[in-house]
């Protein structure tokens, strides 16, 4: 027995004001995501400060290597979130435009 998607008994109507509100909600999500990017920037700055450049022992090199690897991974994650922010903002514009067109 397979369970498929059943059509809604009462399909939703498209209210332009509700779509505009959804657009605003999506924009707020993008702003919160951007705040995360800003926090990552602060962490990256802290990691750069934590490097002990004058510590030349093998332990010092291992410490700097570990910090660099973690900073690199964090930077890639930051770039992904930043790209996601742009996509979410574009989606918020699409939500608003689809609401202007009506049903």
PDB file of C-alpha atoms in Angstrom:
ATOM      1  CA  UNK A   1       0.000   0.000   0.000  1.00  0.00           C
ATOM      2  CA  UNK A   2       1.558   3.295  -1.038  1.00  0.00           C
ATOM      3  CA  UNK A   3       0.728   6.578   0.564  1.00  0.00           C
ATOM      4  CA  UNK A   4       0.892   9.518  -1.812  1.00  0.00           C
ATOM      5  CA  UNK A   5       0.219  13.157  -1.401  1.00  0.00           C
ATOM      6  CA  UNK A   6      -3.448  13.861  -1.137  1.00  0.00           C
ATOM      7  CA  UNK A   7      -4.762  17.160  -2.457  1.00  0.00           C
ATOM      8  CA  UNK A   8      -5.973  19.495   0.241  1.00  0.00           C
ATOM      9  CA  UNK A   9      -9.771  19.416   0.609  1.00  0.00           C
ATOM     10  CA  UNK A  10      -9.809  23.207   0.612  1.00  0.00           C
ATOM     11  CA  UNK A  11      -6.816  24.595  -1.305  1.00  0.00           C
ATOM     12  CA  UNK A  12      -5.343  27.714   0.264  1.00  0.00           C
ATOM     13  CA  UNK A  13      -6.250  31.080  -1.172  1.00  0.00           C
ATOM     14  CA  UNK A  14      -3.478  33.539  -1.879  1.00  0.00           C
ATOM     15  CA  UNK A  15      -3.860  36.734   0.068  1.00  0.00           C
ATOM     16  CA  UNK A  16      -1.379  39.403  -1.142  1.00  0.00           C
ATOM     17  CA  UNK A  17      -1.110  40.881   2.353  1.00  0.00           C
ATOM     18  CA  UNK A  18      -0.307  37.465   3.798  1.00  0.00           C
ATOM     19  CA  UNK A  19       2.336  36.893   1.104  1.00  0.00           C
ATOM     20  CA  UNK A  20       3.887  40.280   1.881  1.00  0.00           C
ATOM     21  CA  UNK A  21       3.976  39.253   5.535  1.00  0.00           C
ATOM     22  CA  UNK A  22       5.654  35.967   4.586  1.00  0.00           C
ATOM     23  CA  UNK A  23       8.167  37.908   2.530  1.00  0.00           C
ATOM     24  CA  UNK A  24       8.971  39.944   5.625  1.00  0.00           C
ATOM     25  CA  UNK A  25       9.331  36.760   7.693  1.00  0.00           C
ATOM     26  CA  UNK A  26      11.747  35.327   5.136  1.00  0.00           C
ATOM     27  CA  UNK A  27      13.724  38.589   5.183  1.00  0.00           C
ATOM     28  CA  UNK A  28      13.906  38.396   8.983  1.00  0.00           C
ATOM     29  CA  UNK A  29      15.322  34.878   8.637  1.00  0.00           C
ATOM     30  CA  UNK A  30      17.990  36.234   6.275  1.00  0.00           C
ATOM     31  CA  UNK A  31      18.857  38.964   8.769  1.00  0.00           C
ATOM     32  CA  UNK A  32      19.243  36.383  11.546  1.00  0.00           C
ATOM     33  CA  UNK A  33      21.450  34.295   9.273  1.00  0.00           C
ATOM     34  CA  UNK A  34      23.562  37.384   8.536  1.00  0.00           C
ATOM     35  CA  UNK A  35      23.943  37.903  12.290  1.00  0.00           C
ATOM     36  CA  UNK A  36      25.414  34.382  12.428  1.00  0.00           C
ATOM     37  CA  UNK A  37      27.888  35.349   9.697  1.00  0.00           C
ATOM     38  CA  UNK A  38      28.862  38.384  11.771  1.00  0.00           C
ATOM     39  CA  UNK A  39      29.400  36.176  14.830  1.00  0.00           C
ATOM     40  CA  UNK A  40      31.602  33.824  12.792  1.00  0.00           C
ATOM     41  CA  UNK A  41      33.670  36.841  11.748  1.00  0.00           C
ATOM     42  CA  UNK A  42      34.207  37.636  15.436  1.00  0.00           C
ATOM     43  CA  UNK A  43      35.272  34.043  16.138  1.00  0.00           C
ATOM     44  CA  UNK A  44      37.687  34.112  13.202  1.00  0.00           C
ATOM     45  CA  UNK A  45      39.210  37.322  14.554  1.00  0.00           C
ATOM     46  CA  UNK A  46      39.597  35.645  17.955  1.00  0.00           C
ATOM     47  CA  UNK A  47      41.292  32.639  16.332  1.00  0.00           C
ATOM     48  CA  UNK A  48      43.761  34.923  14.568  1.00  0.00           C
ATOM     49  CA  UNK A  49      44.569  36.592  17.885  1.00  0.00           C
ATOM     50  CA  UNK A  50      45.008  33.208  19.565  1.00  0.00           C
ATOM     51  CA  UNK A  51      47.869  32.229  17.295  1.00  0.00           C
ATOM     52  CA  UNK A  52      51.159  32.338  19.134  1.00  0.00           C
ATOM     53  CA  UNK A  53      53.610  33.225  16.371  1.00  0.00           C
ATOM     54  CA  UNK A  54      56.666  33.356  18.598  1.00  0.00           C
ATOM     55  CA  UNK A  55      56.113  29.831  19.904  1.00  0.00           C
ATOM     56  CA  UNK A  56      58.497  27.957  17.577  1.00  0.00           C
ATOM     57  CA  UNK A  57      58.493  24.494  19.147  1.00  0.00           C
ATOM     58  CA  UNK A  58      56.822  21.497  17.475  1.00  0.00           C
ATOM     59  CA  UNK A  59      53.909  21.960  19.881  1.00  0.00           C
ATOM     60  CA  UNK A  60      53.595  25.585  18.764  1.00  0.00           C
ATOM     61  CA  UNK A  61      53.565  24.592  15.117  1.00  0.00           C
ATOM     62  CA  UNK A  62      50.951  21.895  15.813  1.00  0.00           C
ATOM     63  CA  UNK A  63      48.857  24.444  17.710  1.00  0.00           C
ATOM     64  CA  UNK A  64      49.003  26.935  14.825  1.00  0.00           C
ATOM     65  CA  UNK A  65      48.251  24.194  12.294  1.00  0.00           C
ATOM     66  CA  UNK A  66      45.196  23.104  14.277  1.00  0.00           C
ATOM     67  CA  UNK A  67      43.984  26.687  14.560  1.00  0.00           C
ATOM     68  CA  UNK A  68      44.522  27.237  10.840  1.00  0.00           C
ATOM     69  CA  UNK A  69      42.595  24.076   9.939  1.00  0.00           C
ATOM     70  CA  UNK A  70      39.705  25.056  12.179  1.00  0.00           C
ATOM     71  CA  UNK A  71      39.723  28.625  10.862  1.00  0.00           C
ATOM     72  CA  UNK A  72      39.682  27.317   7.301  1.00  0.00           C
ATOM     73  CA  UNK A  73      36.701  25.040   7.989  1.00  0.00           C
ATOM     74  CA  UNK A  74      34.908  27.872   9.758  1.00  0.00           C
ATOM     75  CA  UNK A  75      35.587  30.208   6.826  1.00  0.00           C
ATOM     76  CA  UNK A  76      34.081  27.694   4.385  1.00  0.00           C
ATOM     77  CA  UNK A  77      31.011  27.385   6.615  1.00  0.00           C
ATOM     78  CA  UNK A  78      30.797  31.182   6.787  1.00  0.00           C
ATOM     79  CA  UNK A  79      30.886  31.440   2.988  1.00  0.00           C
ATOM     80  CA  UNK A  80      28.124  28.839   2.712  1.00  0.00           C
ATOM     81  CA  UNK A  81      25.907  30.678   5.178  1.00  0.00           C
ATOM     82  CA  UNK A  82      26.602  33.979   3.437  1.00  0.00           C
ATOM     83  CA  UNK A  83      25.584  32.441   0.080  1.00  0.00           C
ATOM     84  CA  UNK A  84      22.463  31.089   1.779  1.00  0.00           C
ATOM     85  CA  UNK A  85      21.615  34.584   3.021  1.00  0.00           C
ATOM     86  CA  UNK A  86      21.640  35.833  -0.572  1.00  0.00           C
ATOM     87  CA  UNK A  87      19.406  32.952  -1.683  1.00  0.00           C
ATOM     88  CA  UNK A  88      16.945  33.528   1.155  1.00  0.00           C
ATOM     89  CA  UNK A  89      16.743  37.231   0.304  1.00  0.00           C
ATOM     90  CA  UNK A  90      16.076  36.372  -3.348  1.00  0.00           C
ATOM     91  CA  UNK A  91      13.386  33.940  -2.218  1.00  0.00           C
ATOM     92  CA  UNK A  92      11.754  36.662  -0.099  1.00  0.00           C
ATOM     93  CA  UNK A  93      11.454  38.796  -3.239  1.00  0.00           C
ATOM     94  CA  UNK A  94       9.885  35.860  -5.107  1.00  0.00           C
ATOM     95  CA  UNK A  95       7.394  35.318  -2.274  1.00  0.00           C
ATOM     96  CA  UNK A  96       6.404  38.979  -2.467  1.00  0.00           C
ATOM     97  CA  UNK A  97       6.140  38.965  -6.289  1.00  0.00           C
ATOM     98  CA  UNK A  98       4.019  35.786  -6.297  1.00  0.00           C
ATOM     99  CA  UNK A  99       1.724  37.452  -3.775  1.00  0.00           C
ATOM    100  CA  UNK A 100       1.293  40.500  -6.038  1.00  0.00           C
ATOM    101  CA  UNK A 101       0.195  38.329  -8.968  1.00  0.00           C
ATOM    102  CA  UNK A 102      -2.726  36.891  -7.038  1.00  0.00           C
ATOM    103  CA  UNK A 103      -4.261  33.437  -7.447  1.00  0.00           C
TER     104      UNK A 103
END
